[in-house]
C-alpha positions as a Markdown table, in Angstrom:
| # | Residue | x | y | z |
|---|---|---|---|---|
| 1 | Met | -60.9 | 22.1 | 34.6 |
| 2 | Ser | -62.9 | 19.9 | 32.8 |
| 3 | Val | -64.7 | 20.2 | 29.8 |
| 4 | Pro | -68.1 | 20.2 | 31.4 |
| 5 | Ala | -67.3 | 22.6 | 33.7 |
| 6 | Met | -65.5 | 24.7 | 31.8 |
| 7 | Leu | -68.7 | 24.6 | 29.2 |
| 8 | Thr | -71.3 | 25.2 | 31.9 |
| 9 | Gly | -69.6 | 27.2 | 34.3 |
| 10 | Asn | -70.7 | 26.3 | 38.0 |
| 11 | Thr | -73.7 | 24.4 | 36.8 |
| 12 | Lys | -74.3 | 20.9 | 37.7 |
| 13 | Val | -75.0 | 18.5 | 35.1 |
| 14 | Ala | -75.4 | 14.8 | 34.8 |
| 15 | Lys | -72.9 | 13.2 | 32.6 |
| 16 | Thr | -73.6 | 10.4 | 29.4 |
| 17 | Pro | -72.4 | 7.0 | 30.1 |
| 18 | Thr | -70.9 | 6.6 | 26.3 |
| 19 | Asn | -71.6 | 2.7 | 26.2 |
| 20 | Ser | -71.7 | 0.4 | 23.3 |
| 21 | Lys | -75.5 | 1.2 | 22.6 |
| 22 | Ser | -74.6 | 4.8 | 22.0 |
| 23 | Trp | -71.8 | 3.4 | 19.6 |
| 24 | Gly | -74.0 | 1.1 | 18.3 |
| 25 | Leu | -76.4 | 4.1 | 17.0 |
| 26 | Val | -73.7 | 5.4 | 15.8 |
| 27 | Val | -72.9 | 2.5 | 13.3 |
| 28 | Leu | -76.7 | 2.5 | 12.1 |
| 29 | Leu | -76.9 | 6.5 | 11.6 |
| 30 | Leu | -73.3 | 6.1 | 9.7 |
| 31 | Ile | -75.3 | 3.9 | 7.2 |
| 32 | Phe | -78.5 | 6.1 | 7.5 |
| 33 | Phe | -76.1 | 9.0 | 6.1 |
| 34 | Thr | -74.6 | 6.8 | 4.0 |
| 35 | Met | -77.5 | 6.3 | 1.8 |
| 36 | Asn | -78.3 | 10.2 | 2.2 |
| 37 | Phe | -75.4 | 11.1 | 0.6 |
| 38 | Ala | -75.1 | 8.2 | -2.2 |
| 39 | Asp | -78.4 | 9.1 | -3.8 |
| 40 | Lys | -77.1 | 12.3 | -4.1 |
| 41 | Ala | -74.1 | 11.2 | -6.0 |
| 42 | Ala | -75.8 | 8.9 | -8.2 |
| 43 | Val | -77.2 | 11.9 | -10.9 |
| 44 | Gly | -73.5 | 13.5 | -10.9 |
| 45 | Leu | -72.0 | 9.9 | -12.0 |
| 46 | Ala | -74.5 | 9.5 | -14.6 |
| 47 | Ser | -74.8 | 13.0 | -15.6 |
| 48 | Glu | -73.2 | 12.2 | -19.2 |
| 49 | Gln | -75.9 | 9.5 | -19.6 |
| 50 | Ile | -78.5 | 12.0 | -18.5 |
| 51 | Arg | -77.7 | 14.4 | -20.8 |
| 52 | Glu | -77.3 | 12.4 | -23.8 |
| 53 | Ser | -80.8 | 10.7 | -22.9 |
| 54 | Met | -82.5 | 13.6 | -22.5 |
| 55 | Asn | -80.7 | 16.0 | -24.8 |
| 56 | Leu | -79.8 | 18.4 | -21.9 |
| 57 | Asn | -77.2 | 21.4 | -22.1 |
| 58 | Ala | -75.0 | 22.4 | -19.2 |
| 59 | Ala | -77.3 | 25.0 | -18.3 |
| 60 | Gln | -80.1 | 22.7 | -18.1 |
| 61 | Tyr | -78.3 | 19.9 | -16.1 |
| 62 | Gly | -77.3 | 22.6 | -13.5 |
| 63 | Met | -80.8 | 23.5 | -13.0 |
| 64 | Leu | -81.8 | 19.8 | -12.5 |
| 65 | Ser | -79.0 | 19.5 | -10.1 |
| 66 | Ser | -79.9 | 22.6 | -8.3 |
| 67 | Ala | -83.8 | 21.1 | -8.2 |
| 68 | Phe | -82.8 | 18.9 | -5.4 |
| 69 | Phe | -82.4 | 22.3 | -3.2 |
| 70 | Trp | -85.7 | 23.9 | -4.3 |
| 71 | Leu | -87.7 | 22.8 | -1.4 |
| 72 | Phe | -84.9 | 22.2 | 0.9 |
| 73 | Ala | -84.9 | 25.1 | 2.8 |
| 74 | Val | -88.8 | 24.1 | 3.4 |
| 75 | Gly | -88.2 | 20.8 | 4.5 |
| 76 | Ala | -85.5 | 21.7 | 6.7 |
| 77 | Val | -88.0 | 24.2 | 8.7 |
| 78 | Val | -91.0 | 22.5 | 8.2 |
| 79 | Leu | -89.9 | 18.8 | 8.6 |
| 80 | Thr | -87.8 | 19.3 | 11.9 |
| 81 | Ala | -90.9 | 20.9 | 13.6 |
| 82 | Val | -92.9 | 17.8 | 12.8 |
| 83 | Leu | -89.9 | 15.5 | 13.6 |
| 84 | Lys | -89.4 | 16.7 | 16.9 |
| 85 | Arg | -92.6 | 15.7 | 18.0 |
| 86 | Ile | -92.4 | 11.9 | 16.7 |
| 87 | Ser | -89.6 | 9.6 | 18.2 |
| 88 | Tyr | -86.4 | 8.8 | 16.8 |
| 89 | Asn | -86.9 | 5.3 | 15.8 |
| 90 | Trp | -90.4 | 6.2 | 14.1 |
| 91 | Ala | -88.5 | 9.7 | 12.4 |
| 92 | Ala | -85.8 | 8.4 | 11.2 |
| 93 | Gly | -87.9 | 5.3 | 9.3 |
| 94 | Ile | -90.3 | 7.6 | 8.1 |
| 95 | Leu | -87.5 | 9.7 | 6.3 |
| 96 | Met | -85.8 | 6.5 | 4.4 |
| 97 | Leu | -89.6 | 5.5 | 3.7 |
| 98 | Thr | -90.3 | 9.0 | 1.7 |
| 99 | Trp | -86.9 | 8.7 | 0.4 |
| 100 | Ile | -87.7 | 5.3 | -1.4 |
| 101 | Met | -90.8 | 6.4 | -2.7 |
| 102 | Ser | -89.5 | 9.5 | -3.9 |
| 103 | Met | -86.7 | 7.7 | -5.9 |
| 104 | Leu | -89.1 | 5.2 | -7.3 |
| 105 | Pro | -90.6 | 6.8 | -10.2 |
| 106 | Ile | -87.1 | 6.9 | -11.9 |
| 107 | Thr | -86.3 | 3.5 | -11.9 |
| 108 | Val | -87.6 | 3.2 | -15.1 |
| 109 | Pro | -87.0 | 5.6 | -18.3 |
| 110 | Thr | -89.1 | 8.6 | -17.8 |
| 111 | Thr | -89.5 | 12.4 | -18.8 |
| 112 | Phe | -87.5 | 15.0 | -17.8 |
| 113 | Gly | -90.2 | 16.6 | -15.6 |
| 114 | Val | -90.7 | 13.4 | -13.8 |
| 115 | Leu | -87.0 | 13.6 | -12.8 |
| 116 | Leu | -87.0 | 16.7 | -11.9 |
| 117 | Thr | -90.1 | 16.4 | -9.6 |
| 118 | Ser | -88.7 | 13.4 | -8.2 |
| 119 | Arg | -84.8 | 15.4 | -7.2 |
| 120 | Ile | -87.2 | 18.0 | -5.4 |
| 121 | Leu | -89.5 | 15.7 | -3.4 |
| 122 | Leu | -86.1 | 14.1 | -2.6 |
| 123 | Gly | -84.6 | 17.1 | -1.2 |
| 124 | Phe | -87.6 | 18.1 | 0.6 |
| 125 | Phe | -87.4 | 14.8 | 2.4 |
| 126 | Glu | -83.9 | 14.4 | 3.0 |
| 127 | Ser | -83.6 | 17.8 | 4.4 |
| 128 | Pro | -84.3 | 17.2 | 7.9 |
| 129 | Ala | -81.6 | 14.2 | 8.3 |
| 130 | His | -78.7 | 16.0 | 9.3 |
| 131 | Ala | -80.3 | 17.9 | 12.2 |
| 132 | Leu | -82.1 | 14.5 | 13.1 |
| 133 | Val | -78.8 | 12.7 | 13.4 |
| 134 | Gln | -77.0 | 15.7 | 15.0 |
| 135 | Ser | -79.5 | 16.3 | 17.8 |
| 136 | Ile | -79.8 | 12.1 | 18.6 |
| 137 | Leu | -75.7 | 12.3 | 18.7 |
| 138 | His | -75.6 | 15.5 | 20.7 |
| 139 | Glu | -77.9 | 13.9 | 23.4 |
| 140 | Arg | -76.1 | 11.1 | 23.7 |
| 141 | Phe | -72.3 | 12.0 | 24.0 |
| 142 | Pro | -70.7 | 14.9 | 26.6 |
| 143 | Pro | -69.1 | 17.5 | 24.9 |
| 144 | Glu | -65.5 | 16.4 | 24.1 |
| 145 | Lys | -67.0 | 13.4 | 22.5 |
| 146 | Arg | -69.7 | 15.0 | 19.9 |
| 147 | Ala | -67.4 | 16.1 | 17.6 |
| 148 | Leu | -66.0 | 12.5 | 17.0 |
| 149 | Ala | -69.2 | 10.8 | 17.1 |
| 150 | Gly | -70.8 | 13.7 | 14.5 |
| 151 | Ala | -67.5 | 13.3 | 12.6 |
| 152 | Ile | -68.4 | 9.1 | 12.2 |
| 153 | Val | -71.7 | 9.9 | 11.1 |
| 154 | Asn | -70.9 | 12.8 | 8.8 |
| 155 | Ser | -68.1 | 10.8 | 7.3 |
| 156 | Gly | -71.3 | 8.7 | 5.6 |
| 157 | Ser | -71.4 | 11.7 | 3.4 |
| 158 | Ser | -68.2 | 10.8 | 1.9 |
| 159 | Val | -68.6 | 7.1 | 2.5 |
| 160 | Gly | -71.9 | 7.1 | 0.3 |
| 161 | Pro | -70.4 | 8.2 | -2.9 |
| 162 | Leu | -67.0 | 6.5 | -2.1 |
| 163 | Leu | -68.7 | 3.2 | -2.3 |
| 164 | Ala | -71.2 | 4.6 | -4.5 |
| 165 | Ala | -69.0 | 6.0 | -7.2 |
| 166 | Pro | -67.2 | 2.8 | -8.6 |
| 167 | Ala | -70.4 | 0.2 | -8.1 |
| 168 | Leu | -72.7 | 2.8 | -9.7 |
| 169 | Thr | -70.6 | 3.8 | -12.5 |
| 170 | Trp | -70.2 | -0.1 | -13.2 |
| 171 | Val | -74.5 | -0.4 | -12.7 |
| 172 | Ile | -74.9 | 2.7 | -15.2 |
| 173 | Leu | -72.3 | 1.4 | -17.6 |
| 174 | Thr | -73.8 | -2.0 | -17.8 |
| 175 | Trp | -77.1 | -1.6 | -17.8 |
| 176 | Asp | -78.4 | 2.6 | -17.9 |
| 177 | Trp | -78.8 | 5.3 | -15.1 |
| 178 | His | -82.3 | 4.1 | -14.2 |
| 179 | Ala | -80.4 | 1.1 | -12.6 |
| 180 | Ser | -78.5 | 2.9 | -10.4 |
| 181 | Phe | -81.5 | 3.9 | -8.6 |
| 182 | Ile | -83.1 | 0.5 | -8.3 |
| 183 | Leu | -79.8 | -0.8 | -6.8 |
| 184 | Leu | -80.2 | 2.4 | -4.0 |
| 185 | Ser | -83.9 | 2.0 | -3.5 |
| 186 | Ala | -82.9 | -1.8 | -2.7 |
| 187 | Ile | -80.3 | -0.9 | -0.5 |
| 188 | Ser | -82.8 | 1.6 | 1.4 |
| 189 | Ile | -85.3 | -0.9 | 1.7 |
| 190 | Leu | -83.5 | -3.1 | 3.8 |
| 191 | Trp | -81.9 | -0.5 | 6.2 |
| 192 | Leu | -85.6 | 0.5 | 6.4 |
| 193 | Ile | -86.7 | -3.4 | 7.5 |
| 194 | Val | -83.5 | -3.6 | 9.9 |
| 195 | Trp | -84.2 | -0.6 | 11.5 |
| 196 | Met | -87.6 | -1.0 | 12.3 |
| 197 | Ala | -86.9 | -4.5 | 13.5 |
| 198 | Tyr | -84.3 | -3.3 | 15.8 |
| 199 | Ala | -85.1 | 0.3 | 16.5 |
| 200 | Asp | -87.0 | -0.1 | 19.9 |
| 201 | Lys | -83.6 | -1.6 | 21.5 |
| 202 | Leu | -82.0 | 1.7 | 21.0 |
| 203 | Pro | -81.7 | 4.1 | 23.1 |
| 204 | Phe | -84.2 | 6.5 | 22.2 |
| 205 | Phe | -86.1 | 9.3 | 23.6 |
| 206 | Lys | -88.6 | 11.5 | 22.5 |
| 207 | Pro | -87.7 | 15.1 | 22.0 |
| 208 | Lys | -90.8 | 16.5 | 23.0 |
| 209 | Thr | -90.3 | 14.9 | 27.1 |
| 210 | Met | -86.9 | 15.3 | 26.9 |
| 211 | Ala | -87.1 | 17.7 | 30.1 |
| 212 | His | -88.4 | 14.6 | 32.0 |
| 213 | Ala | -86.1 | 12.3 | 30.3 |
| 214 | Lys | -83.1 | 10.2 | 32.4 |
| 215 | Gln | -80.6 | 11.3 | 33.9 |
| 216 | Asp | -77.6 | 10.1 | 31.7 |
| 217 | Val | -79.1 | 12.4 | 28.7 |
| 218 | Tyr | -76.2 | 15.0 | 28.6 |
| 219 | Asp | -77.5 | 18.6 | 28.2 |
| 220 | Ser | -75.2 | 20.8 | 29.6 |
| 221 | Asn | -77.4 | 23.9 | 28.7 |
| 222 | Ala | -80.7 | 22.5 | 30.3 |
| 223 | Asp | -80.0 | 26.0 | 32.5 |
| 224 | Ile | -81.0 | 28.6 | 29.4 |
| 225 | Asn | -84.4 | 29.0 | 28.4 |
| 226 | Val | -84.9 | 32.0 | 26.2 |
| 227 | Pro | -87.1 | 32.3 | 23.0 |
| 228 | Phe | -86.1 | 30.5 | 20.1 |
| 229 | Ser | -86.4 | 33.8 | 18.2 |
| 230 | Arg | -83.5 | 35.0 | 20.5 |
| 231 | Leu | -81.6 | 32.1 | 19.2 |
| 232 | Leu | -82.2 | 33.3 | 15.4 |
| 233 | Met | -81.1 | 36.7 | 16.2 |
| 234 | Ser | -77.5 | 35.8 | 17.6 |
| 235 | Arg | -74.3 | 36.0 | 15.9 |
| 236 | Ser | -73.5 | 32.3 | 16.5 |
| 237 | Phe | -76.4 | 31.5 | 14.6 |
| 238 | Trp | -75.2 | 33.3 | 11.6 |
| 239 | Gly | -71.6 | 32.0 | 12.1 |
| 240 | Leu | -72.6 | 28.7 | 11.9 |
| 241 | Ala | -74.8 | 29.5 | 9.0 |
| 242 | Ala | -71.9 | 31.3 | 7.3 |
| 243 | Leu | -69.8 | 28.6 | 7.9 |
| 244 | Ser | -71.9 | 25.8 | 6.8 |
| 245 | Phe | -73.0 | 27.9 | 3.7 |
| 246 | Ser | -69.1 | 27.8 | 2.8 |
| 247 | Gly | -69.2 | 23.9 | 3.3 |
| 248 | Tyr | -72.0 | 23.6 | 1.2 |
| 249 | Leu | -70.8 | 25.5 | -1.6 |
| 250 | Ile | -68.2 | 22.4 | -1.6 |
| 251 | Ser | -70.5 | 19.5 | -0.9 |
| 252 | Ser | -73.1 | 20.6 | -3.7 |
| 253 | Leu | -70.8 | 21.0 | -6.3 |
| 254 | Lys | -68.8 | 17.7 | -5.4 |
| 255 | Val | -72.1 | 15.6 | -5.8 |
| 256 | Thr | -73.3 | 17.4 | -9.3 |
| 257 | Trp | -70.2 | 18.9 | -11.0 |
| 258 | Leu | -67.3 | 16.9 | -10.2 |
| 259 | Pro | -67.7 | 13.8 | -12.1 |
| 260 | Ala | -68.4 | 16.1 | -15.1 |
| 261 | Phe | -65.7 | 18.3 | -14.1 |
| 262 | Leu | -62.9 | 15.6 | -14.5 |
| 263 | His | -65.0 | 14.2 | -17.8 |
| 264 | Glu | -65.1 | 17.0 | -19.7 |
| 265 | Gly | -63.1 | 19.8 | -18.0 |
| 266 | Leu | -60.1 | 17.6 | -17.7 |
| 267 | Gly | -60.8 | 15.0 | -20.3 |
| 268 | Tyr | -60.5 | 11.4 | -18.4 |
| 269 | Ser | -62.6 | 8.4 | -19.8 |
| 270 | Ser | -66.1 | 7.9 | -17.8 |
| 271 | Glu | -64.2 | 4.7 | -16.7 |
| 272 | Thr | -61.4 | 6.6 | -15.3 |
| 273 | Val | -64.1 | 9.3 | -13.6 |
| 274 | Gly | -65.4 | 6.5 | -11.4 |
| 275 | Leu | -62.0 | 5.5 | -10.2 |
| 276 | Leu | -61.0 | 9.1 | -9.5 |
| 277 | Val | -64.6 | 10.6 | -8.0 |
| 278 | Pro | -64.1 | 8.6 | -4.7 |
| 279 | Ile | -60.6 | 9.8 | -3.8 |
| 280 | Pro | -61.8 | 12.9 | -2.1 |
| 281 | Tyr | -64.2 | 11.3 | -0.5 |
| 282 | Ala | -61.7 | 8.8 | 0.9 |
| 283 | Val | -59.4 | 11.5 | 2.2 |
| 284 | Ala | -62.5 | 13.4 | 3.5 |
| 285 | Ile | -63.5 | 10.8 | 5.8 |
| 286 | Ile | -59.9 | 10.8 | 7.1 |
| 287 | Ile | -59.9 | 14.8 | 7.4 |
| 288 | Leu | -63.4 | 14.7 | 8.9 |
| 289 | Ile | -62.8 | 12.0 | 11.9 |
| 290 | Ser | -59.0 | 14.1 | 12.1 |
| 291 | Ala | -60.9 | 17.3 | 12.8 |
| 292 | Gly | -63.3 | 15.6 | 15.4 |
| 293 | Val | -60.3 | 14.1 | 17.5 |
| 294 | Ile | -58.4 | 17.8 | 17.1 |
| 295 | Ser | -61.8 | 19.6 | 18.4 |
| 296 | Gly | -61.9 | 17.2 | 21.2 |
| 297 | Arg | -58.4 | 17.3 | 22.4 |
| 298 | Leu | -58.4 | 21.2 | 21.9 |
| 299 | Leu | -60.9 | 21.2 | 24.4 |
| 300 | Lys | -59.6 | 18.7 | 26.8 |
| 301 | Arg | -56.4 | 21.1 | 26.9 |
| 302 | Gly | -57.9 | 23.8 | 27.8 |
| 303 | Tyr | -58.5 | 25.8 | 24.6 |
| 304 | Ser | -61.7 | 27.6 | 24.3 |
| 305 | Ser | -64.7 | 26.5 | 22.2 |
| 306 | Arg | -64.3 | 29.3 | 20.0 |
| 307 | Val | -60.6 | 28.0 | 19.0 |
| 308 | Ala | -61.5 | 24.6 | 18.9 |
| 309 | Arg | -64.9 | 25.0 | 17.1 |
| 310 | Ser | -65.1 | 27.7 | 15.4 |
| 311 | Phe | -61.4 | 28.8 | 13.8 |
| 312 | Leu | -60.5 | 25.2 | 13.6 |
| 313 | Thr | -63.5 | 25.0 | 11.1 |
| 314 | Ala | -62.5 | 28.2 | 9.5 |
| 315 | Gly | -58.8 | 27.0 | 9.1 |
| 316 | Phe | -60.0 | 24.2 | 7.3 |
| 317 | Leu | -62.2 | 25.8 | 4.7 |
| 318 | Leu | -59.9 | 28.6 | 3.9 |
| 319 | Phe | -57.9 | 25.7 | 3.0 |
| 320 | Ser | -60.4 | 24.2 | 0.7 |
| 321 | Gly | -60.9 | 27.8 | -1.0 |
| 322 | Val | -57.4 | 28.5 | -1.7 |
| 323 | Cys | -57.1 | 25.0 | -3.2 |
| 324 | Met | -60.2 | 25.4 | -5.7 |
| 325 | Met | -58.5 | 28.8 | -6.8 |
| 326 | Leu | -55.4 | 26.9 | -7.2 |
| 327 | Phe | -56.4 | 24.1 | -9.4 |
| 328 | Ala | -59.0 | 26.3 | -11.5 |
| 329 | Glu | -55.3 | 28.5 | -12.8 |
| 330 | Leu | -53.4 | 25.0 | -12.8 |
| 331 | Pro | -52.8 | 23.1 | -16.2 |
| 332 | Pro | -54.0 | 19.2 | -16.5 |
| 333 | Gly | -51.8 | 17.2 | -14.2 |
| 334 | Pro | -50.6 | 15.4 | -11.0 |
| 335 | Leu | -50.3 | 18.8 | -9.1 |
| 336 | Gln | -53.9 | 19.8 | -10.4 |
| 337 | Leu | -55.3 | 16.5 | -9.0 |
| 338 | Val | -53.6 | 17.0 | -5.9 |
| 339 | Met | -55.3 | 20.3 | -5.6 |
| 340 | Val | -58.9 | 19.0 | -6.5 |
| 341 | Val | -58.7 | 16.2 | -4.0 |
| 342 | Ala | -57.6 | 18.4 | -1.2 |
| 343 | Ala | -60.2 | 21.4 | -2.0 |
| 344 | Phe | -63.3 | 18.8 | -2.1 |
| 345 | Ser | -62.3 | 17.2 | 1.1 |
| 346 | Ile | -62.7 | 19.5 | 3.3 |
| 347 | Asn | -67.0 | 20.1 | 3.1 |
| 348 | Ser | -68.1 | 18.1 | 6.2 |
| 349 | Val | -65.8 | 19.6 | 9.3 |
| 350 | Ala | -68.4 | 22.3 | 8.8 |
| 351 | Phe | -71.4 | 20.2 | 9.7 |
| 352 | Thr | -69.5 | 18.1 | 12.3 |
| 353 | Val | -67.4 | 20.4 | 14.4 |
| 354 | Gly | -69.3 | 23.6 | 13.5 |
| 355 | Phe | -72.1 | 22.0 | 14.9 |
| 356 | Ala | -70.7 | 20.6 | 17.9 |
| 357 | Gly | -69.9 | 24.1 | 18.8 |
| 358 | Ala | -73.8 | 24.8 | 18.6 |
| 359 | Ser | -74.4 | 22.1 | 20.8 |
| 360 | Asp | -72.2 | 23.9 | 23.3 |
| 361 | Phe | -74.8 | 26.6 | 23.8 |
| 362 | Leu | -77.9 | 24.9 | 22.7 |
| 363 | Pro | -80.8 | 23.3 | 25.4 |
| 364 | Ala | -81.3 | 20.2 | 23.8 |
| 365 | Arg | -84.8 | 20.9 | 23.5 |
| 366 | Gln | -84.0 | 23.6 | 20.6 |
| 367 | Arg | -81.4 | 21.6 | 19.3 |
| 368 | Thr | -83.1 | 20.3 | 16.2 |
| 369 | Ala | -85.2 | 23.0 | 15.3 |
| 370 | Phe | -82.1 | 25.3 | 15.5 |
| 371 | Phe | -79.9 | 22.8 | 12.9 |
| 372 | Gly | -83.1 | 23.0 | 10.8 |
| 373 | Cys | -82.6 | 26.2 | 10.2 |
| 374 | Ile | -79.3 | 26.4 | 10.0 |
| 375 | Ile | -79.8 | 24.0 | 7.0 |
| 376 | Ala | -82.2 | 26.0 | 5.6 |
| 377 | Val | -79.8 | 28.8 | 4.8 |
| 378 | Tyr | -77.0 | 26.8 | 3.9 |
| 379 | Ser | -79.4 | 24.8 | 1.1 |
| 380 | Leu | -79.1 | 28.0 | -0.5 |
| 381 | Ala | -75.4 | 27.1 | -1.7 |
| 382 | Gly | -77.0 | 24.0 | -3.1 |
| 383 | Met | -79.6 | 26.3 | -5.1 |
| 384 | Ile | -77.1 | 28.5 | -6.6 |
| 385 | Ala | -74.0 | 26.8 | -6.7 |
| 386 | Pro | -74.8 | 23.9 | -9.4 |
| 387 | Leu | -76.9 | 26.2 | -11.4 |
| 388 | Gly | -74.3 | 28.9 | -11.3 |
| 389 | Leu | -71.6 | 27.1 | -12.7 |
| 390 | Gly | -73.8 | 25.1 | -15.3 |
| 391 | Ile | -74.7 | 28.5 | -16.5 |
| 392 | Ile | -70.8 | 29.7 | -16.6 |
| 393 | Val | -69.9 | 26.9 | -18.3 |
| 394 | Glu | -72.6 | 27.0 | -20.9 |
| 395 | Leu | -71.5 | 30.6 | -21.6 |
| 396 | Ala | -67.8 | 30.0 | -21.8 |
| 397 | Ser | -66.2 | 29.5 | -25.2 |
| 398 | Thr | -64.7 | 26.0 | -24.2 |
| 399 | Pro | -65.9 | 23.8 | -21.3 |
| 400 | Thr | -62.4 | 23.7 | -19.8 |
| 401 | Glu | -62.4 | 27.7 | -19.6 |
| 402 | Gly | -65.9 | 27.3 | -18.3 |
| 403 | Tyr | -64.7 | 24.9 | -15.4 |
| 404 | Ala | -61.8 | 27.4 | -14.6 |
| 405 | Asn | -64.0 | 30.5 | -13.7 |
| 406 | Gly | -66.4 | 29.1 | -12.2 |
| 407 | Phe | -64.3 | 27.1 | -9.9 |
| 408 | Phe | -62.2 | 30.1 | -9.1 |
| 409 | Ile | -65.2 | 32.4 | -8.1 |
| 410 | Val | -66.8 | 29.6 | -5.4 |
| 411 | Gly | -62.8 | 29.5 | -3.8 |
| 412 | Ile | -62.9 | 33.3 | -3.5 |
| 413 | Leu | -66.7 | 32.7 | -1.9 |
| 414 | Ile | -65.9 | 29.8 | 0.0 |
| 415 | Cys | -63.0 | 31.8 | 1.9 |
| 416 | Ile | -64.9 | 34.8 | 2.4 |
| 417 | Phe | -67.9 | 32.9 | 4.4 |
| 418 | Gly | -65.2 | 31.0 | 5.9 |
| 419 | Val | -63.8 | 34.0 | 7.3 |
| 420 | Ile | -66.8 | 35.5 | 8.3 |
| 421 | Gly | -68.4 | 32.3 | 10.4 |
| 422 | Gly | -64.8 | 32.2 | 12.0 |
| 423 | Leu | -65.2 | 35.1 | 13.6 |
| 424 | Leu | -69.0 | 35.4 | 14.0 |
| 425 | Leu | -69.5 | 31.6 | 16.1 |
| 426 | Asp | -68.3 | 32.0 | 19.6 |
| 427 | Pro | -70.0 | 29.1 | 22.2 |
| 428 | Ala | -68.7 | 30.4 | 25.0 |
| 429 | Arg | -69.6 | 33.9 | 24.4 |
| 430 | Glu | -72.7 | 32.9 | 23.3 |
| 431 | Arg | -73.6 | 30.7 | 26.2 |
| 432 | Glu | -72.8 | 33.2 | 28.6 |
| 433 | Arg | -75.3 | 35.6 | 26.4 |
| 434 | Leu | -78.2 | 33.6 | 26.8 |
| 435 | Leu | -77.7 | 32.9 | 30.4 |
| 436 | Leu | -78.0 | 36.3 | 31.0 |
| 437 | Leu | -81.2 | 36.9 | 29.0 |
| 438 | Thr | -82.5 | 33.9 | 31.2 |
| 439 | Lys | -82.2 | 35.8 | 34.3 |
| 440 | Lys | -83.6 | 38.5 | 32.3 |
| 441 | Phe | -86.6 | 36.9 | 31.2 |
| 442 | Glu | -86.9 | 34.8 | 34.7 |
| 443 | Ala | -86.9 | 38.4 | 36.7 |
| 444 | Glu | -89.7 | 39.9 | 33.9 |
| 445 | Asn | -91.8 | 36.9 | 35.1 |
| 446 | Ala | -91.4 | 37.2 | 38.6 |
| 447 | Leu | -92.3 | 40.6 | 38.7 |
| 448 | Arg | -95.4 | 40.2 | 36.3 |
| 449 | Gly | -96.2 | 37.4 | 38.5 |
């Protein structure tokens, strides 16, 4: 049985031709997502200079790091609701413009209050980015190619810090931490100019008119029509939320505390940290794309979407959690560094393979809002983890002890939420349930009519 048939039963659906324009879109969105994560990494790379220039302790720096996520959940829900009424070219362009405006105040010497406000606003405006790019990709690619296309774009979460770590570290050490945001703002302006110049040539559709869009838009779930609230009450919603929460525990600590941990906890110099930090991001790209390929091949070979999406994601997350608990207990050395790299290289699998699983049962018109609500839930990990680790480090007798205790606790949480999410997310079963609900609502409406 073919993948589309396997996922949609007897429903006849149009298939999307995957042409060069679709893959060109992937490249542009990869750069977009790269910038999305490069500015997150900047604060972590400049943690030592920021703490020294503003006289911050570990708990205060943890609060600054978590501030990025204070309005993240609000933005994920509110902005995705707004952006779904705007064409994709304008939505991405407007988001990039707001990122630039949020970073400009900290390109010059400023106060802690201004820096805190800048991070809060940047978090608010960056929150819908993942939902936006995944919605675009999932409408342009059939099920067996979604995970790979999403993996390539999501690799920007690793490419951004991978490129940013050595470049921004050099900029910070040569000038100061403000100069790093000048560089990021300049690159973002260049992307915005290119995007707006060529966006009209790209294969975009307005989400609000998706029902009347061209037939090459792949929506294998167009026959599902249920109230959005029913999607939020489903087991699979909370399963994907748990998997994403587990992954974001890793993401948030990687961009905020990994450089400080390598410097304070393990004793590496700032120059060496600039060379070590990119390693987990480089490995993450390989793992992310490999996971996307594996997921697609499992579907082609007839495995259920639960195996290819849910169990695969949960397995990666469990591996990451175990590695984090191990490096927290190991003495400094090569083996510990291997465990650190392994632990921090898994996070994006949840946001690629897991999200592809959700698209296996979601109608296209409801994907962006659904993904926005998932982001709102998992952003809590970004709010809690950096602040919690900062408090643990501050209360410990030594930074090394504090980091060890904090990362061990986080490793346990990653495993717990990974298992819960893997058990709850079941795309095929969810699709069957939603089809039954659709028939029920149609019958009720017919009786009323």
